[in-house]
Short mmCIF file of C-alpha atoms in Angstrom, two decimals:
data_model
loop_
_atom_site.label_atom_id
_atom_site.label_comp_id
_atom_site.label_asym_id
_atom_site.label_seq_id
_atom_site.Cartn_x
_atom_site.Cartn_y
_atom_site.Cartn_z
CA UNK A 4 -15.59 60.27 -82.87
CA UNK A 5 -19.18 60.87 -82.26
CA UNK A 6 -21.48 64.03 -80.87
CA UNK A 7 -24.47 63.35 -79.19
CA UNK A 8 -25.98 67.10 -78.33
CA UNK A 9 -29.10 67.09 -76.03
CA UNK A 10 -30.62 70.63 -75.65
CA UNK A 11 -32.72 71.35 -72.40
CA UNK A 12 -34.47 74.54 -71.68
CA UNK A 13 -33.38 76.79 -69.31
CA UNK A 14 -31.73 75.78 -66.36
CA UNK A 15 -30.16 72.45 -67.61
CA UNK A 16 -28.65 73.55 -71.12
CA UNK A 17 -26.25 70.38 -71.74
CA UNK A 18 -23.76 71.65 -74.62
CA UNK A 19 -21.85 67.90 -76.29
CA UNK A 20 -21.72 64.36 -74.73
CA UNK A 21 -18.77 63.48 -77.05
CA UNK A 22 -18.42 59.62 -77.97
CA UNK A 23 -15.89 57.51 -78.97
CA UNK A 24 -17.98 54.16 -81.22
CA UNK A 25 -16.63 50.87 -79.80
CA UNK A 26 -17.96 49.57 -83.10
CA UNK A 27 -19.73 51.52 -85.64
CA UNK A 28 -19.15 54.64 -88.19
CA UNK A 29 -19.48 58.25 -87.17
CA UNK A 30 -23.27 59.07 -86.29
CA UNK A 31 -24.79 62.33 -85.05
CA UNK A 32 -27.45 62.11 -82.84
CA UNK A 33 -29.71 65.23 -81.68
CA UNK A 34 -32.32 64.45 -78.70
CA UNK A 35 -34.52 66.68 -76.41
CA UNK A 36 -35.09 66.51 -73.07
CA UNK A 37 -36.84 67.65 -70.26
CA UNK A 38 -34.53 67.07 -67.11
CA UNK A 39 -30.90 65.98 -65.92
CA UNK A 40 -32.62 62.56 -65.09
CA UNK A 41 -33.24 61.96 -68.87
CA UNK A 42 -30.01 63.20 -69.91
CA UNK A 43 -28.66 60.22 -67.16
CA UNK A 44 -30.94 57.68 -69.13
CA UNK A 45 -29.99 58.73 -72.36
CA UNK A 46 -26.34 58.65 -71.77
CA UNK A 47 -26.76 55.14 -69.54
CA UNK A 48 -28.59 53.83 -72.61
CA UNK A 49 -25.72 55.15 -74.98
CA UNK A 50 -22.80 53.97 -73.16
CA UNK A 51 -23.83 50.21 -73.77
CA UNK A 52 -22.74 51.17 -77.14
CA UNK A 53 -20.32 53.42 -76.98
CA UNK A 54 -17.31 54.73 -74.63
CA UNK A 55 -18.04 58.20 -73.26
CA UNK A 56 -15.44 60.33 -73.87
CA UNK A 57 -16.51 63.83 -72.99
CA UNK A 58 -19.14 65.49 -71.75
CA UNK A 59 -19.67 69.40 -70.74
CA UNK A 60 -22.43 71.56 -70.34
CA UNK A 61 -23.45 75.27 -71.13
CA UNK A 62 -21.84 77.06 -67.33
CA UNK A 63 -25.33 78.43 -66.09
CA UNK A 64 -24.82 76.95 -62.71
CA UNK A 65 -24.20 78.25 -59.15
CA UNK A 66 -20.42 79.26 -58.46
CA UNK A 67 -19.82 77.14 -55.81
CA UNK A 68 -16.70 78.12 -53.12
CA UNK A 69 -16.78 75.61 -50.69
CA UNK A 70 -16.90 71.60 -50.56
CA UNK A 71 -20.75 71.85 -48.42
CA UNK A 72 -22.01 74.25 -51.59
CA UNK A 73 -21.04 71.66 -54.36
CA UNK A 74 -22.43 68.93 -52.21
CA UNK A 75 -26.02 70.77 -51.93
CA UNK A 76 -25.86 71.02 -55.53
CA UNK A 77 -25.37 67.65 -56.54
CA UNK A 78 -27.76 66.55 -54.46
CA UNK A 79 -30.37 68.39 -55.96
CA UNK A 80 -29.15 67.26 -59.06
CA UNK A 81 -28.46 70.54 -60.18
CA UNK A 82 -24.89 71.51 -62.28
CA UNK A 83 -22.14 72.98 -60.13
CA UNK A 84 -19.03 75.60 -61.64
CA UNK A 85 -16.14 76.10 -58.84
CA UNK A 86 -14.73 78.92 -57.79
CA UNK A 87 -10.72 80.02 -58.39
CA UNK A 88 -10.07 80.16 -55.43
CA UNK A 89 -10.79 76.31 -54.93
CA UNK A 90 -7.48 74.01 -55.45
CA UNK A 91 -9.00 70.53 -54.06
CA UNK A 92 -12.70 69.14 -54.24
CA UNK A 93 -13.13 66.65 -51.26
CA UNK A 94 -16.09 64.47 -51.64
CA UNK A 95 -15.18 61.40 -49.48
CA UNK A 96 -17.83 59.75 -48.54
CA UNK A 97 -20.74 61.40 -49.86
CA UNK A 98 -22.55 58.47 -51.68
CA UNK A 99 -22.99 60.77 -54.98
CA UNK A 100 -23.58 57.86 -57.09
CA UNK A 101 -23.39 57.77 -60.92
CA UNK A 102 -25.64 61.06 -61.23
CA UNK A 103 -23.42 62.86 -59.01
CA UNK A 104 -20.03 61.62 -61.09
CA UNK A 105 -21.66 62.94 -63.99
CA UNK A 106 -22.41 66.92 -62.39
CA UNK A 107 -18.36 66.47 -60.80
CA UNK A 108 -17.45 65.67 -64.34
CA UNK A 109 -18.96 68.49 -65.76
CA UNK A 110 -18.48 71.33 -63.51
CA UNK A 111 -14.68 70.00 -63.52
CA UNK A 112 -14.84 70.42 -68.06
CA UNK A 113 -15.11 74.14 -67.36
CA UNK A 114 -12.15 76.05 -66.04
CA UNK A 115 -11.12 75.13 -62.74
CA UNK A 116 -7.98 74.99 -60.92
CA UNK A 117 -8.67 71.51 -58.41
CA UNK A 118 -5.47 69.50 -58.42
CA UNK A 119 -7.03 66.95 -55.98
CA UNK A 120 -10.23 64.98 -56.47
CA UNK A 121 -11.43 62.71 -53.45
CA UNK A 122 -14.27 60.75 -54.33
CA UNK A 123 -13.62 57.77 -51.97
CA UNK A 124 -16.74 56.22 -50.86
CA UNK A 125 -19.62 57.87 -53.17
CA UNK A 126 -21.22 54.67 -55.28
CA UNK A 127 -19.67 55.26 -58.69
CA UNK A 128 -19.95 51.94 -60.38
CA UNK A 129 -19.52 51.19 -63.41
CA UNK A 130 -21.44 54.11 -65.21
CA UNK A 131 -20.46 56.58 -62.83
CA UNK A 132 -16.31 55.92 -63.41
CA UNK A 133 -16.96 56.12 -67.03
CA UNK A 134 -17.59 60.30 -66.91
CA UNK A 135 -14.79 60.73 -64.33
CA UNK A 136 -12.47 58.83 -66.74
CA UNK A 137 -13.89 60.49 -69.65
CA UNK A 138 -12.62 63.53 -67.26
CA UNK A 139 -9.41 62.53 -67.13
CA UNK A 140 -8.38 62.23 -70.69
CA UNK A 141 -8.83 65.97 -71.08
CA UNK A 142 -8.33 67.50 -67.89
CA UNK A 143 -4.65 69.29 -67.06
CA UNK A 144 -4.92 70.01 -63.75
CA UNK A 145 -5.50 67.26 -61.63
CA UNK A 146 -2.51 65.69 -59.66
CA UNK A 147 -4.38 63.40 -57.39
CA UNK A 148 -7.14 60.92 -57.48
CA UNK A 149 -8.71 59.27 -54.72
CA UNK A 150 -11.56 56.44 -56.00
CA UNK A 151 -11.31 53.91 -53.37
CA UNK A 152 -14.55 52.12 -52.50
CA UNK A 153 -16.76 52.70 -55.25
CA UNK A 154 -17.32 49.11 -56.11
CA UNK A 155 -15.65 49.77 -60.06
CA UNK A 156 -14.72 46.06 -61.00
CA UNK A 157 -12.93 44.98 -64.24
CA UNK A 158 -15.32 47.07 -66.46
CA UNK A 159 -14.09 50.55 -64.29
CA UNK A 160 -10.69 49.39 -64.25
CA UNK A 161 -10.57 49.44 -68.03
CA UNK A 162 -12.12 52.53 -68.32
CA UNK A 163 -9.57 54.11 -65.90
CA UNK A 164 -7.14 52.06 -68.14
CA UNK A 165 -7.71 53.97 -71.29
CA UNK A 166 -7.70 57.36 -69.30
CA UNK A 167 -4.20 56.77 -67.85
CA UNK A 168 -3.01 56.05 -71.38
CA UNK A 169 -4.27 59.47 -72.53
CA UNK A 170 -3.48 61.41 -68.93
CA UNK A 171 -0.19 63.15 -68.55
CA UNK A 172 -0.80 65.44 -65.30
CA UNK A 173 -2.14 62.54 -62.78
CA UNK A 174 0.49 61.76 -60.07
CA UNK A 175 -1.37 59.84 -57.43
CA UNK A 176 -4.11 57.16 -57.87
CA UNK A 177 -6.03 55.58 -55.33
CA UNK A 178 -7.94 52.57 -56.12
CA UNK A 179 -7.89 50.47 -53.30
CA UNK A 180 -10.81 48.79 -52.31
CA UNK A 181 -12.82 48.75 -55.95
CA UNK A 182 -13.20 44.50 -56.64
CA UNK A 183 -10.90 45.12 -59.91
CA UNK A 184 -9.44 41.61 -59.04
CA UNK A 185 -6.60 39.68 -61.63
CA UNK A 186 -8.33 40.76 -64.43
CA UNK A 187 -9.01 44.56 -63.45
CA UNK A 188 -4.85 44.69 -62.32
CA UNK A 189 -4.14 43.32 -65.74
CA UNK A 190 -6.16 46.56 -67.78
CA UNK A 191 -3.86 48.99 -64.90
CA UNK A 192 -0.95 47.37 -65.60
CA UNK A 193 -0.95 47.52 -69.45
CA UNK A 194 -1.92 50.90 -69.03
CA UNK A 195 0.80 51.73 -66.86
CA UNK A 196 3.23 50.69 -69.52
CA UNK A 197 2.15 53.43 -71.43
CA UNK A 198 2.06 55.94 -68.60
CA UNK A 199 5.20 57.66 -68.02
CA UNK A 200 3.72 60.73 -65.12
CA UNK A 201 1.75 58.68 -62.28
CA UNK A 202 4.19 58.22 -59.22
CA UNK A 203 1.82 56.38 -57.09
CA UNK A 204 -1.00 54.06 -57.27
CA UNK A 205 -2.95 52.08 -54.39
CA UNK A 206 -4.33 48.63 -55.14
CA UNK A 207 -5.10 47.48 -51.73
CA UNK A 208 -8.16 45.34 -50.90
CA UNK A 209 -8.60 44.34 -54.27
CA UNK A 210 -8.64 40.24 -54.36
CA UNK A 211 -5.50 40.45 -56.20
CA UNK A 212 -3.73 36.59 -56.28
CA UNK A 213 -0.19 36.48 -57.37
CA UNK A 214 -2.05 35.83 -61.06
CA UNK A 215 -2.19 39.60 -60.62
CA UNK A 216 1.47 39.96 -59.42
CA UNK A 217 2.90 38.62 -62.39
CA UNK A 218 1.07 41.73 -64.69
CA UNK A 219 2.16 44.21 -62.18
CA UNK A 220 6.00 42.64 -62.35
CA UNK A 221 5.59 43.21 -65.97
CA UNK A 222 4.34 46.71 -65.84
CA UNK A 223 7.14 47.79 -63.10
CA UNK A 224 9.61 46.06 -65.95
CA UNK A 225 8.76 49.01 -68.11
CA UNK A 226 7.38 51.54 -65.97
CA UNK A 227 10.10 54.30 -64.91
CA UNK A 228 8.03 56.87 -63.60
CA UNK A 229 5.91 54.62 -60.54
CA UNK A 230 8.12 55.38 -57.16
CA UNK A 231 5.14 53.87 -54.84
CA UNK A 232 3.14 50.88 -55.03
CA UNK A 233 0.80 49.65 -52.14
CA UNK A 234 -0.84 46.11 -52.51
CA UNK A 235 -1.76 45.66 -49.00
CA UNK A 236 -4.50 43.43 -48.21
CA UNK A 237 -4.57 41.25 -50.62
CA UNK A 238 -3.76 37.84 -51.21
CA UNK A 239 -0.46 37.38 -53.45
CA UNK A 240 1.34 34.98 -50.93
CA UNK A 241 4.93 33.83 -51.17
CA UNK A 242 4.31 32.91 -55.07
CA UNK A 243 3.19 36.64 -55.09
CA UNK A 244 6.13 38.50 -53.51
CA UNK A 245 8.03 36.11 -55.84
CA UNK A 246 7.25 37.51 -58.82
CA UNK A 247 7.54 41.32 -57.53
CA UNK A 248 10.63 41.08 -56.02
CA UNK A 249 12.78 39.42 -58.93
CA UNK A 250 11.42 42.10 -61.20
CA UNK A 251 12.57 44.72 -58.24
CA UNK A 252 16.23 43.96 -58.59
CA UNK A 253 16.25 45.34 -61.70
CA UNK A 254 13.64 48.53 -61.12
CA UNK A 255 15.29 51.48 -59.36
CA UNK A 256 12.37 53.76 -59.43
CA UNK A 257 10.10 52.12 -56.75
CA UNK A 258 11.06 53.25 -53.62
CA UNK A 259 8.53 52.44 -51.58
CA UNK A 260 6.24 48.80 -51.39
CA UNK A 261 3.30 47.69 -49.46
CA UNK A 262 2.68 44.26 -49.02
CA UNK A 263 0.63 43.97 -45.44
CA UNK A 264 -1.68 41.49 -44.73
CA UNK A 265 -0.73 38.79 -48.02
CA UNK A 266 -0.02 36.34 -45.82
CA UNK A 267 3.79 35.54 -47.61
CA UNK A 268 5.00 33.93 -44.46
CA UNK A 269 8.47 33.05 -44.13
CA UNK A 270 8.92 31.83 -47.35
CA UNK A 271 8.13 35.14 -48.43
CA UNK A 272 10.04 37.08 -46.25
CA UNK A 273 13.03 35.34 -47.87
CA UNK A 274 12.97 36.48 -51.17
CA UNK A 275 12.51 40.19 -49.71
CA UNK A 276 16.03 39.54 -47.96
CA UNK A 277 17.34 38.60 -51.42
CA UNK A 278 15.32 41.61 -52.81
CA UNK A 279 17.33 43.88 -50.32
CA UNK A 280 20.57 42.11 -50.46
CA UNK A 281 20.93 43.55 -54.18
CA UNK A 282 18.38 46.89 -54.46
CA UNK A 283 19.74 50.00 -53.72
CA UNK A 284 16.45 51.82 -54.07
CA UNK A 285 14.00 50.57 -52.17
CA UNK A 286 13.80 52.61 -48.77
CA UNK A 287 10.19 51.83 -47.35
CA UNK A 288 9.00 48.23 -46.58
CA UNK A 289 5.52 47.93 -45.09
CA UNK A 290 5.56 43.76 -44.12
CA UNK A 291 3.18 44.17 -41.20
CA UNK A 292 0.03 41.25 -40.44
CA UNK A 293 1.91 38.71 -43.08
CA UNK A 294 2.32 35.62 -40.76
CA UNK A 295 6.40 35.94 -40.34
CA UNK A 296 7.99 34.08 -37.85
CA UNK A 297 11.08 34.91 -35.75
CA UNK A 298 13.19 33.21 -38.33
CA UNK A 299 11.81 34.98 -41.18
CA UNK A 300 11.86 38.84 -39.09
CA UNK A 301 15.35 37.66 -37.89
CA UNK A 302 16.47 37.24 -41.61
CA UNK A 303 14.79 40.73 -42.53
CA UNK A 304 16.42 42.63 -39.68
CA UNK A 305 20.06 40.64 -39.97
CA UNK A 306 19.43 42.23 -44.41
CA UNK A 307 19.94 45.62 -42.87
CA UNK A 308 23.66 45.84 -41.79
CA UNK A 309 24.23 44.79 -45.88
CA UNK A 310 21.46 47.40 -47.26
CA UNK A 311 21.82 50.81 -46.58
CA UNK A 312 18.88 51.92 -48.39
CA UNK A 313 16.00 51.18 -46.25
CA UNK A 314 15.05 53.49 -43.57
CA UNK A 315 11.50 52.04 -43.12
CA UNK A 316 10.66 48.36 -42.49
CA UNK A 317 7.26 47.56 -40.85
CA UNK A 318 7.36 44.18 -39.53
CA UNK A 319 4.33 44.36 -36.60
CA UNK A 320 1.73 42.50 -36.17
CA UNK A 321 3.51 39.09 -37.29
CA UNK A 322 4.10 37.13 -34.01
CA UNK A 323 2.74 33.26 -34.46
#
């Protein structure tokens, strides 16, 4: 593992940027700067080389109490600590970007005690999920994550990949909307294998085919911890819901599935009446916007007097 220590004077004193080589022995690097923007370049610059794994500065920032105080703060750029009393740090919306992640990162490496993070909405990209999964491998506190819309692609998805396989406290992960597509579902879904704490995970809106289906079947396979999955708005299809539900015979953890707006049709409203013919888990169904006819809803409704399970199956919006 490597250190790279950049000293500042006065009011931005970074302590360690810790670094894991992607390739390469163990180097020490020592830099000074003059401002936060320099320490963004340097660690930018670094990270095309290297995996950041940590990175925490000396606390000689405002105590912030409220969610408006740590906002002014970032956007001046300037280092943020939270106070105890604060349990949940809600920055939907807020267009941070990558600078920001990096001053959430590091206020959140001191002691804290936020169990939820929303960051939905703030510009992350690719350098800016890099410190909030750098985050995650050594925080202990956080239960719930919220990163939807944040344009993270394959490269954040592996990143948040190797931070579930070191994270035993997250619960609930929300990635919906991020462009992680087949590939980016593939990095999740190895991870996940690993995983044994997160309970739910959102994957909606992500261009996920039934390519991607076939990883997640293999994850849920393994997995005996995930009770909620939500693929909504996506595009798996009959081939899709294919591939989910044989695995879901044999999973009885997941007890609740979104599939809305796949467009599976009535083919794939079939195999969710053999799904619920033989699962005895399953007991929340969200089918709504997925082009079922009356035959198919007739099938799905006609399930019910065999499965006992179910108390919630969603089937508007599917008149054709």
């Amino acid at each position: 593992m490597t250190s790279l220590k950049i000293e500042m004077p006065e009011n931005h004193h970074v302590k360690e940027i810790t670094l894991i080589p992607k390739e390469a022995d163990v180097v020490k690097v020592m830099e000074k700067t003059r401002n936060i923007e320099e320490i963004r370049q340097i660690v930018s610059h670094v990270s095309e080389c290297y995996d950041i794994q940590h990175v925490s500065y000396v606390p000689k920032a405002k105590i912030c109490g409220s969610r408006d105080q740590v906002v002014k703060e970032i956007k001046k750029g300037k280092d943020i600590l939270l106070a105890d009393h604060m349990t949940a740090l809600d920055l939907f919306n807020d267009y941070i970007g990558e600078r920001g992640a990096l001053i959430v990162a590091s206020g959140l490496h001191q002691p804290n005690n936020i169990t939820t993070l929303d960051l939905r909405v703030n510009k992350l990209g690719r350098k800016g999920i890099h410190y909030i999964a750098a985050l995650l491998k050594k925080n202990q506190t956080i239960t719930t994550l919220r990163l939807g819309n944040n344009s993270l692609g394959v490269a954040g998805a592996q990143c948040m990949a190797s931070a579930l396989k070191g994270n035993h406290t997250l619960e609930n992960l929300d990635l919906a909307q991020n462009e992680l597509g087949d590939e980016g579902v593939l990095f999740i879904s190895l991870a996940l294998k690993e995983n044994n704490t997160l309970k739910t995970i959102s994957l909606s809106g992500n261009d996920i085919s039934w390519k991607g289906t076939q990883y997640l079947g293999s994850m849920l396979a393994e997995n005996k911890s995930l009770t909620s999955l939500d693929l909504g708005r996506n595009r798996i299809g009959s081939d899709g819901v294919q591939w989910i539900t044989k695995v879901l015979k044999e999973n009885n953890t997941l007890t609740s599935l979104d599939v809305q707006r796949n467009r599976i049709g009535d083919e794939g409203a079939a195999f969710f009446v053999s799904l619920l013919e033989e699962n005895d888990f399953l007991n929340a169904l969200h089918l709504q916007g997925n082009f079922i006819g009356p035959a198919g809803a007739y099938l799905l409704v006609s399930v019910l007097k065999k499965n006992h399970t179910l108390t919630m199956l969603d089937l508007s919006n599917n008149c054709r």
